[in-house]
Coordinates of C-alpha atoms in Angstrom, one line a residue:
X475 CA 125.7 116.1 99.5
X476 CA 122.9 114.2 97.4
X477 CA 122.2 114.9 94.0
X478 CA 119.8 117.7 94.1
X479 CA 121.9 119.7 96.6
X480 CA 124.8 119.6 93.9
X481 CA 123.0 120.5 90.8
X482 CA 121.8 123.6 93.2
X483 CA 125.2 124.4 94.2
X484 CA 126.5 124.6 90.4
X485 CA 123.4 126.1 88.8
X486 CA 125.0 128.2 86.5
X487 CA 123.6 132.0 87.3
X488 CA 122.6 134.4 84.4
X489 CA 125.0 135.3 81.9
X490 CA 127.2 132.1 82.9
X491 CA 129.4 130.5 80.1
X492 CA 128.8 127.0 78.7
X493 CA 130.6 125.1 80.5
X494 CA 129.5 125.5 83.6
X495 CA 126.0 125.0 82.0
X496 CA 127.0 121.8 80.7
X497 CA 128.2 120.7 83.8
X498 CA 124.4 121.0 85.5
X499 CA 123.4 119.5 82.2
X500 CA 125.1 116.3 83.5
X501 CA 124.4 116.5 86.7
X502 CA 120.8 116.6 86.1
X503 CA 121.1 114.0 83.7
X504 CA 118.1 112.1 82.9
X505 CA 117.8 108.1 82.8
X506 CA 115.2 106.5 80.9
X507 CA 112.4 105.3 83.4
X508 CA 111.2 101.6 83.6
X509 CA 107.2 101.9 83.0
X510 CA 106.9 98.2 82.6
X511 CA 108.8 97.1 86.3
X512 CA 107.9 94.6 88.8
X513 CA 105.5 96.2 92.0
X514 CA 108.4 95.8 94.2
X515 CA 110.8 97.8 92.4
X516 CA 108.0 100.4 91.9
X517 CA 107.2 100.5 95.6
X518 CA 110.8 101.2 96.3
X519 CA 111.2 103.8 93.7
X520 CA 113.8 102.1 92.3
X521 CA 114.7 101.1 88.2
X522 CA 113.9 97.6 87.2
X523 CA 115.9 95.7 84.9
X524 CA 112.4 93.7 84.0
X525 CA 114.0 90.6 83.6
X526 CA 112.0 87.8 84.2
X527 CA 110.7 85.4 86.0
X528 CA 112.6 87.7 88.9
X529 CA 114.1 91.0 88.1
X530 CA 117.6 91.8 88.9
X531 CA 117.0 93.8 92.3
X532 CA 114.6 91.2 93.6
X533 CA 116.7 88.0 92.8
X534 CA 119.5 89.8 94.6
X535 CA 117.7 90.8 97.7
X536 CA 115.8 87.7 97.7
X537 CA 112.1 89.4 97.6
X538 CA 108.7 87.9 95.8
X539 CA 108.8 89.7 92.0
X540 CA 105.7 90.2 90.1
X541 CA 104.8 92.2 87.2
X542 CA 101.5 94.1 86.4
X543 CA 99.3 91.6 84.1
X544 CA 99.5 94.1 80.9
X545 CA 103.3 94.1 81.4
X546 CA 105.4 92.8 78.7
X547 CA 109.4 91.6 78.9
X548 CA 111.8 93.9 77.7
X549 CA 113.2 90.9 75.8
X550 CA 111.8 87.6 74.9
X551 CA 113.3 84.6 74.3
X552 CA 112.0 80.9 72.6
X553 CA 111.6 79.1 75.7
X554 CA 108.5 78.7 77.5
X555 CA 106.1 81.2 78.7
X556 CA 107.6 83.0 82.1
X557 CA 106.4 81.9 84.9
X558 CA 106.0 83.6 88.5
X559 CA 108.6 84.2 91.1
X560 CA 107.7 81.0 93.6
X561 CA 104.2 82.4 93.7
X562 CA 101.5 81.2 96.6
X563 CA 98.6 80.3 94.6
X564 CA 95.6 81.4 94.1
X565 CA 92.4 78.9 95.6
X566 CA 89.5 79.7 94.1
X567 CA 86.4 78.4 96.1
X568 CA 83.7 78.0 93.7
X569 CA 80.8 79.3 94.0
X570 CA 77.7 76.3 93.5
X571 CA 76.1 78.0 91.0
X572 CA 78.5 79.0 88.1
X573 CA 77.8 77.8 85.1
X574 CA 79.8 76.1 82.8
X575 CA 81.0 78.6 80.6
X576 CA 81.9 80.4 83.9
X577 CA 86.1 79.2 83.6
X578 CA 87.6 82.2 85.3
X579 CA 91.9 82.3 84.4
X580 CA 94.0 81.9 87.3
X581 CA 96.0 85.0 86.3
X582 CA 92.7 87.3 86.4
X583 CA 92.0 86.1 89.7
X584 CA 95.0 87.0 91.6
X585 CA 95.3 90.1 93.7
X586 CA 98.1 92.0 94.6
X587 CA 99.6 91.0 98.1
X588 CA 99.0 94.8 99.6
X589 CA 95.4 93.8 99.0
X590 CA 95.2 91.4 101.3
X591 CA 92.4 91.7 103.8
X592 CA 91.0 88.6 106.2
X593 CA 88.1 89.6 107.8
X594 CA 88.1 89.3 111.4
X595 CA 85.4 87.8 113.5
X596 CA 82.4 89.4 114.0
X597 CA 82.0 89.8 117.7
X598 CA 82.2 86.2 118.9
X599 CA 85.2 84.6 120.1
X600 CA 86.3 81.8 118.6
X601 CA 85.9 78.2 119.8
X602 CA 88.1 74.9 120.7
X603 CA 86.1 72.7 120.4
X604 CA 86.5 69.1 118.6
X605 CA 86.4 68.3 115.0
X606 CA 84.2 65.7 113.7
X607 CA 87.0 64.5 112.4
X608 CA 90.0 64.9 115.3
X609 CA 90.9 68.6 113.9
X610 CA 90.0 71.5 116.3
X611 CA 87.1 73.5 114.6
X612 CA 87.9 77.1 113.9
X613 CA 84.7 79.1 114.2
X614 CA 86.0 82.8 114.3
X615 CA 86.6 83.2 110.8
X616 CA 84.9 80.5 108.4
X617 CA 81.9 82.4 107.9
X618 CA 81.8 84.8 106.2
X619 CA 85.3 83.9 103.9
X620 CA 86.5 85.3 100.8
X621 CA 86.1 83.3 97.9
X622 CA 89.6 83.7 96.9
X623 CA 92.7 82.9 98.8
X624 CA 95.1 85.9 98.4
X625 CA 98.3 85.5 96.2
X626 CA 101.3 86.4 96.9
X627 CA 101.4 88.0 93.3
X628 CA 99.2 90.3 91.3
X629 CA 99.3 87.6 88.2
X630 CA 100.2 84.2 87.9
X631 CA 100.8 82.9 84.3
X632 CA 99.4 80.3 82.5
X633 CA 102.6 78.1 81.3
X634 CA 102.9 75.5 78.6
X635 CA 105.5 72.3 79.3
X636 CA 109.7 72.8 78.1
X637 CA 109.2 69.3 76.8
X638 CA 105.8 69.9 74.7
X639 CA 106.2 69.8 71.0
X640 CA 104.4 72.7 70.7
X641 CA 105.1 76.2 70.4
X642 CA 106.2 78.0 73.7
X643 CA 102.9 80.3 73.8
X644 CA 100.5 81.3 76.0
X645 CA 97.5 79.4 76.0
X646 CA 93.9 80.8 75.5
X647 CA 92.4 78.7 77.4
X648 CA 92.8 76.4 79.9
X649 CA 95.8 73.5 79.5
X650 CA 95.3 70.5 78.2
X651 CA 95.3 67.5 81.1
X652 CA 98.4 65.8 78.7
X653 CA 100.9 63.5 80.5
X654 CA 104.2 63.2 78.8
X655 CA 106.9 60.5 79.8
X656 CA 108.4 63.2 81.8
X657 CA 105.1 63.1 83.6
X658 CA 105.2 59.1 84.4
X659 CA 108.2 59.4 85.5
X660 CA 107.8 61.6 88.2
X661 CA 104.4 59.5 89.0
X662 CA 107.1 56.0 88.9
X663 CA 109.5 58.4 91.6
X664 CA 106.5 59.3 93.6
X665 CA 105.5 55.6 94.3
X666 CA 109.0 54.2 94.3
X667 CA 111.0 56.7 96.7
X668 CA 109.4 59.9 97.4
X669 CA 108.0 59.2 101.1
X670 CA 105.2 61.6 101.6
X671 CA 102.0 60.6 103.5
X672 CA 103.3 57.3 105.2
X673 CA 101.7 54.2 105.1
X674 CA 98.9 56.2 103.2
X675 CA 101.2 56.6 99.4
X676 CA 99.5 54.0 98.3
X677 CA 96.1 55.6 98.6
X678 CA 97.3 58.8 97.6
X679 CA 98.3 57.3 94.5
X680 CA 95.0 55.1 93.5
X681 CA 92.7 58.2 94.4
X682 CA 95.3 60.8 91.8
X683 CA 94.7 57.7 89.5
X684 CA 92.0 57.2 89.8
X685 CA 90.0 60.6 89.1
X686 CA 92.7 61.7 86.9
X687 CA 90.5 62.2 83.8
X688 CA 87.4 64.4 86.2
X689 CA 90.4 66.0 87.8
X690 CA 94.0 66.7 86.5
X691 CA 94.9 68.8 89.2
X692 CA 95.1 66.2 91.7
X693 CA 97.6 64.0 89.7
X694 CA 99.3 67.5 88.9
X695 CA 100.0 68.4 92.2
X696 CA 101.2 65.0 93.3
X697 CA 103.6 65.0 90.6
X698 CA 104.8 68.3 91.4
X699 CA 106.0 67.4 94.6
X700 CA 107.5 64.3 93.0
X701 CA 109.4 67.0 91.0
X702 CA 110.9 68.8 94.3
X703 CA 111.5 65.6 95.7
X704 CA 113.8 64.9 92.9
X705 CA 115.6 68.5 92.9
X706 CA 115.9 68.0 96.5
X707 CA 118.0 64.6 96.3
X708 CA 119.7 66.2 92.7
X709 CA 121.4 69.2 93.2
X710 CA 122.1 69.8 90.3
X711 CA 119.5 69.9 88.4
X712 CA 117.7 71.8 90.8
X713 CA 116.5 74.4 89.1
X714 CA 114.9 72.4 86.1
X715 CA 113.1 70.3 88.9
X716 CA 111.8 73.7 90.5
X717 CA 110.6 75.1 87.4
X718 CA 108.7 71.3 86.7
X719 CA 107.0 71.6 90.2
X720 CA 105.9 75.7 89.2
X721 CA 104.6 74.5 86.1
X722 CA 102.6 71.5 87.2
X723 CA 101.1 73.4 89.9
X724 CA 100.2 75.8 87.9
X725 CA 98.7 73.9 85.6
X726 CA 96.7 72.0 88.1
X727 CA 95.7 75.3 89.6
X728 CA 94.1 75.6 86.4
X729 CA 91.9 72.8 86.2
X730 CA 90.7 73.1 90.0
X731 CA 89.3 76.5 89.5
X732 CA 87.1 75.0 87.2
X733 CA 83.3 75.6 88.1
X734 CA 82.1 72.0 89.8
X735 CA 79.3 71.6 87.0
X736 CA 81.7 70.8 84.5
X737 CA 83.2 68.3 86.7
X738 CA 80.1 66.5 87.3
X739 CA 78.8 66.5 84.1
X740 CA 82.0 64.6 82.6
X741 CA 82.5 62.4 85.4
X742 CA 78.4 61.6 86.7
X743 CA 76.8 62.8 89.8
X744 CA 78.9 60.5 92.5
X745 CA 80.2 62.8 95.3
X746 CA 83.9 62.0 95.3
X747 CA 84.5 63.0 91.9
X748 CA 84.4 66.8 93.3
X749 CA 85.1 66.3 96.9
X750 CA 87.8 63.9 97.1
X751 CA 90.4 64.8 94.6
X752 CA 89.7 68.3 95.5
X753 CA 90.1 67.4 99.0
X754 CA 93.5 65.6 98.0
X755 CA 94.9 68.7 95.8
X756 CA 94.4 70.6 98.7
X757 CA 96.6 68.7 101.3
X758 CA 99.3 68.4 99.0
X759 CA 99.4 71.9 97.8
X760 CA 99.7 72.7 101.6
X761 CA 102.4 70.6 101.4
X762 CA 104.3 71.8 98.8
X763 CA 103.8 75.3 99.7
X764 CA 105.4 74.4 103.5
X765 CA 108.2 73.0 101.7
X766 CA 108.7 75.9 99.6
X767 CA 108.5 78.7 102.4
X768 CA 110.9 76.5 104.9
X769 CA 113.3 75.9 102.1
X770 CA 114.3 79.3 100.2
X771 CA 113.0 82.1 102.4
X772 CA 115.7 82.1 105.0
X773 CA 117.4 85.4 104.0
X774 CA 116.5 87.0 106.9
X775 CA 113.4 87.1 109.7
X776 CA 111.1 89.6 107.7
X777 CA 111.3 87.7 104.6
X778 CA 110.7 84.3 106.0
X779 CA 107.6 86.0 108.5
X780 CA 106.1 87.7 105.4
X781 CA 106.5 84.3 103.0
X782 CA 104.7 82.0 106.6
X783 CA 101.9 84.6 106.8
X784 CA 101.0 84.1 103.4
X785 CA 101.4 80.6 103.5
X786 CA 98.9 80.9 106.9
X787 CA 96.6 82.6 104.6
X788 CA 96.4 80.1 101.6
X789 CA 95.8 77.1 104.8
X790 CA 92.9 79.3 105.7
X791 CA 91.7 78.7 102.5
X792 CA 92.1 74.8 102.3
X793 CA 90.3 75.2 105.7
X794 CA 87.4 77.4 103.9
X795 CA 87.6 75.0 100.5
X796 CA 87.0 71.8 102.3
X797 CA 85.3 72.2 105.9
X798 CA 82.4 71.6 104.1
X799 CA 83.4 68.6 102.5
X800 CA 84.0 66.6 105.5
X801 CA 80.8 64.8 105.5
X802 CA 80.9 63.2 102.2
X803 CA 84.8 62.3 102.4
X804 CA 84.1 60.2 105.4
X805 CA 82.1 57.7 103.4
X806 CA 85.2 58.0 100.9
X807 CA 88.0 56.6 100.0
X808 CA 90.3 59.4 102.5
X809 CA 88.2 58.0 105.4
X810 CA 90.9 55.9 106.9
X811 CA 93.7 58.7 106.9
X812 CA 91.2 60.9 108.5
X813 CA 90.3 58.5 111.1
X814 CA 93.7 58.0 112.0
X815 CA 93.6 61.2 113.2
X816 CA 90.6 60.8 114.7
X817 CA 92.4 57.6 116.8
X818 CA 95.8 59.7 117.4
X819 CA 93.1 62.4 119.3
X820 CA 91.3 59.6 121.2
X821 CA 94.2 57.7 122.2
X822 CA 95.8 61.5 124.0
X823 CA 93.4 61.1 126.7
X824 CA 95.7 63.2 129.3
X825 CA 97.4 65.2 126.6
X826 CA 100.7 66.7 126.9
X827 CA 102.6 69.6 128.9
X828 CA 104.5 71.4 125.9
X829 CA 102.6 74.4 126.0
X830 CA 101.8 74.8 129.5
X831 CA 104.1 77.6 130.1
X832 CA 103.8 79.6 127.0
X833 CA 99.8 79.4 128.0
X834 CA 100.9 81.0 131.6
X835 CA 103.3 83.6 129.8
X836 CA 100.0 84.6 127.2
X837 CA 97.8 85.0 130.1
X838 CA 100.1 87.7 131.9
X839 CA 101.4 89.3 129.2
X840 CA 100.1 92.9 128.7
X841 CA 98.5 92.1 125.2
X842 CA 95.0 93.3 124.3
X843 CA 92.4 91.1 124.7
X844 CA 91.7 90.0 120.7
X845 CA 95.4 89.4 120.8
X846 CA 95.3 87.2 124.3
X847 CA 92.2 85.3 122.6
X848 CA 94.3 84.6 119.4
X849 CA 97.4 83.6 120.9
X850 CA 95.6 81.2 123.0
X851 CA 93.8 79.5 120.7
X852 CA 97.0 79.2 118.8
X853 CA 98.6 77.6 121.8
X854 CA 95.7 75.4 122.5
X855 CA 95.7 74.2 119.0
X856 CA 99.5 73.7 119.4
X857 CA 99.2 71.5 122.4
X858 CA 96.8 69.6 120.3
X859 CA 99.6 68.8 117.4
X860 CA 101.5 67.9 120.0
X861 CA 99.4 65.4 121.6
X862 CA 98.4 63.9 117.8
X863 CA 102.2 63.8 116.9
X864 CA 102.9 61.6 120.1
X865 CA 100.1 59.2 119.1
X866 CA 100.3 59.1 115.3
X867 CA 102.4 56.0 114.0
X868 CA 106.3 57.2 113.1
X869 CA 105.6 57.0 109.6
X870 CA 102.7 59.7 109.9
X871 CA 103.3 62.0 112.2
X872 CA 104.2 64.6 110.6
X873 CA 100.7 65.4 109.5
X874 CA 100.6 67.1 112.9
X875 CA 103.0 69.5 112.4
X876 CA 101.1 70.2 108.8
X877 CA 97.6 70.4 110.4
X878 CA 98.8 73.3 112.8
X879 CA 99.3 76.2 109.7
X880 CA 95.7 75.1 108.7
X881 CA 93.7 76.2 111.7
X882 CA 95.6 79.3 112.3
X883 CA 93.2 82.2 113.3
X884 CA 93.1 86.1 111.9
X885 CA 93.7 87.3 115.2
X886 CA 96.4 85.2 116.0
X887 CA 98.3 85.7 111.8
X888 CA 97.4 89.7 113.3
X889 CA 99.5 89.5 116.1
X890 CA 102.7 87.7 114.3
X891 CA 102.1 90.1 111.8
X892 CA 102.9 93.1 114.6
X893 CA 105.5 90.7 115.8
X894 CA 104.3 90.9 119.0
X895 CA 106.7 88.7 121.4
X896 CA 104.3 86.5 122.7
X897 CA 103.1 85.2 119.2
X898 CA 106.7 84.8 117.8
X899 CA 107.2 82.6 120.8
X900 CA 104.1 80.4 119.9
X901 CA 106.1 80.1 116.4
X902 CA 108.9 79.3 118.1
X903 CA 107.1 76.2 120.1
X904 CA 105.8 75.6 117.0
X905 CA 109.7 75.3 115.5
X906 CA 110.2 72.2 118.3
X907 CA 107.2 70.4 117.2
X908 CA 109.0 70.8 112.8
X909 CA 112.2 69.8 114.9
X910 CA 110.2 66.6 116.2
X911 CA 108.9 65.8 112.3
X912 CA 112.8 66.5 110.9
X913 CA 113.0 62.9 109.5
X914 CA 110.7 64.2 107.0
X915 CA 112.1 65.5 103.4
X916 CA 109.9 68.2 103.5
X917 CA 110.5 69.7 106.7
X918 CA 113.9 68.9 107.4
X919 CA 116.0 71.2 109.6
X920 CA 113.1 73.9 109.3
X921 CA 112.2 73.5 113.3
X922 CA 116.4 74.2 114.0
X923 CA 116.2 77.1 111.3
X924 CA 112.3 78.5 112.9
X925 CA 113.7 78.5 116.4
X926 CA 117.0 79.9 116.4
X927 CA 115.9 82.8 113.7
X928 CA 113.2 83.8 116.2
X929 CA 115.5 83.8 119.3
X930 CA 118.0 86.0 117.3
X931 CA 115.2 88.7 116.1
X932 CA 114.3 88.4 120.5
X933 CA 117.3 89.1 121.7
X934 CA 118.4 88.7 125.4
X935 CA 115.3 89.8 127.4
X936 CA 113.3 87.0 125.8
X937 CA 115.5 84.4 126.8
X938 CA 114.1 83.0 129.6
X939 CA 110.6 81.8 127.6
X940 CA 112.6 81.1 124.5
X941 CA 115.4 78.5 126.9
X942 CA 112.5 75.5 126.1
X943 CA 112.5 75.7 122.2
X944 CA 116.6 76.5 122.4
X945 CA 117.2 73.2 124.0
X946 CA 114.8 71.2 122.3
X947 CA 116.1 72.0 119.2
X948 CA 119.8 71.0 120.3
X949 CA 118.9 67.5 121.0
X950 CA 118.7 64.7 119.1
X951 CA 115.0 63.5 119.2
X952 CA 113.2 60.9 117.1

């Protein structure tokens, strides 16, 4: 019997004493509502505690917790401003002719998940053909693109620094590009022992450098990484290194949602001051965002699928922010990382057989044909990091297994979205080529974890196409 049933059952009728009307009294007793809760608690219809950064219900069940932006804590405290919940971030592609007073805040630009819309492609299938430089161009969604990438919450908060001198406050405007020791020596750990783009650190470094006064953000979200680097190999201090890397990203999300014209006009009208370090920002916030997703949203298969389709949909906005730039970054600086790509493709003449049966198993599947067409170009494009993983050097192959998210189609995010078989197994291929990469800090076990979470969620009567991944996974490969 629920609580309704029993108030009606001991509704006191007319000319009942008081006791039994105080005994509905109680039963219907009311509880004061939470008007300022996070959207999650709201959508459940349940109370929120409104702690923050994560309220009580959602740190316990492990989901993403936001708060509308004209919420307010039910407490505050003196520490520094409360930041987002392991938020994917908001990138902002800007438009060429906004002006200079035109600085739009990070946290008025967000929109809430549910709002999420990709527009699909308009009546054209998309094509596999090559790159100019290596990469597989995706043509079934680039044009037209929002300008925004989705976030995966409604707000994200400007922060200031726990080791500023100043007051713990929210910031009008935008924060100041200020390095603190703290700062240099995450950049000293990020040159010294933080391996993260192979025999290209060094470069990675000078161009951060290098630009750092045109653009903060680059140097912020190298740092950031540095930061969960260091909470990966400190345990203990986890948390404080976590809450370093939100802060710098945020902060560098900041600056790179800055209109171009500002850019230029500090820094002079050369090219790279906009395109490279944005290109650069890009790739390691990809990065950083792969780490986060593989590393604490294993609860279970809906909340890991719901965190990688986000994290498809902010790749699909690197992919919008630089496909243009391509032109102009291969007389830059980046051009040898991007022509060692270009090599690794060249050098695959005959390609490999990975995929060759989950391509057979798409074909006769009983999917409709937009999800046939998106599962495989996913396949195809997975056959391709396969082929540039096997002819990269050691030390940077794992850019293949980061390239893959990027060139993700609507159709095909559609499809895992409905968690169609067929798609889940293309993750699941995709979970032997992470396996292949393991050596690397940021991916780790997540190929082991990807594979074995999908074959559970499967069952038996997928066995059969999920036996490949199952016993790659088990082996001990380079």
């Amino acid at each position: 019997m629920n609580l309704y049933t029993a108030s009606e059952s001991k509704r006191p009728s007319s000319g009942s004493g008081s006791q039994d009307g105080t005994v509905a009294a109680k039963l219907r007793r009311a509880h004061r509502k939470s008007r300022k809760g996070c959207w999650e608690c709201k959508r459940r219809h349940i109370k929120c505690d409104e702690s923050r950064p994560a309220c009580g219900n959602c740190a316990v069940s492990e989901r993403s917790c936001s708060f509308p932006s004209s919420a307010t804590p039910a407490t505050t405290t003196p520490t520094a401003s409360p930041i987002p919940f392991h938020p994917l971030p908001l990138l902002q592609a800007i438009p060429n002719n906004a002006s200079n007073n035109q600085v739009q805040n990070c946290a008025d630009s967000c929109s809430d998940a549910s709002a999420i819309q990709i527009p699909q492609s308009a009546g054209r299938p998309p094509s596999c053909s090559r790159g100019r430089v290596g990469f597989p161009e995706v043509t079934d969604d680039l044009i037209p693109f929002p300008t925004t990438v989705p976030s995966f919450t409604d707000t994200l908060a400007v922060t200031t620094f726990v080791d500023s001198s100043s007051p713990a406050t929210i910031p009008s405007g935008l924060p100041q590009p200020i390095f603190t020791a703290k700062h240099l020596s995450l950049l000293h750990h990020a040159i010294t022992d933080m391996p993260l783009a192979g025999s290209f650190i060094g470069l990675v470094v000078d161009i951060a450098l290098k630009w750092c006064h045109v653009a903060p953000y680059a140097m912020d979200q190298l740092l950031a990484l540095s930061a969960d680097h260091l909470g990966l190999l400190s345990p203990e201090n986890a948390t404080s290194h976590r809450r370093t890397a939100t802060e710098l990203q945020t902060r560098a999300l900041m600056w790179f949602n800055r209109p171009p014209p500002e850019l230029t006009n500090r820094g002079g009208s050369d090219p790279n001051k906009t395109c490279v370090p944005r290109f650069l920002f890009a790739s390691l916030l990809s990065l950083q965002i792969l780490y986060e997703t593989f590393t604490h949203y294993r609860a279970n298969f809906h909340v890991f699928i719901e965190r990688f389709l986000e994290l498809a949909h902010l790749h699909r906005g690197v992919r919008t922010v630089t496909s243009s730039m391509y032109d102009t970054i291969l007389e830059s600086s980046i051009r040898p990382f991007l022509l060692n790509i270009r090599n690794a493709e060249k050098a695959a003449k005959h390609g490999g057989s990975e995929c060759v049966e989950l391509i057979s198993l798409i074909r006769a599947s009983d999917l409709g044909p937009t999800a046939v067409t998106g599962c495989l170009r996913a396949a195809r494009t997975l056959q391709w990091a396969f082929n540039i993983h096997a002819n990269l050097p050691l030390e940077d192959n794992v850019h293949a297994a980061t390239a893959f998210p990027v060139l993700l189609t609507a159709d095909f995010l559609d499809t895992v979205r409905k968690q169609q078989p067929e798609a889940l197994i293309i993750m699941a291929y995709y979970g032997v080529l992470l396996h292949r990469c393991r050596k690397s800090w940021f991916i780790d076990d997540a190929g082991t974890f990807l594979v074995r979470l999908i074959a559970d969620y499967l069952g038996s009567f997928w066995q059969e196409p999920m036996r490949w991944p199952l016993e790659e996974v088990a082996r001990e490969q380079g």
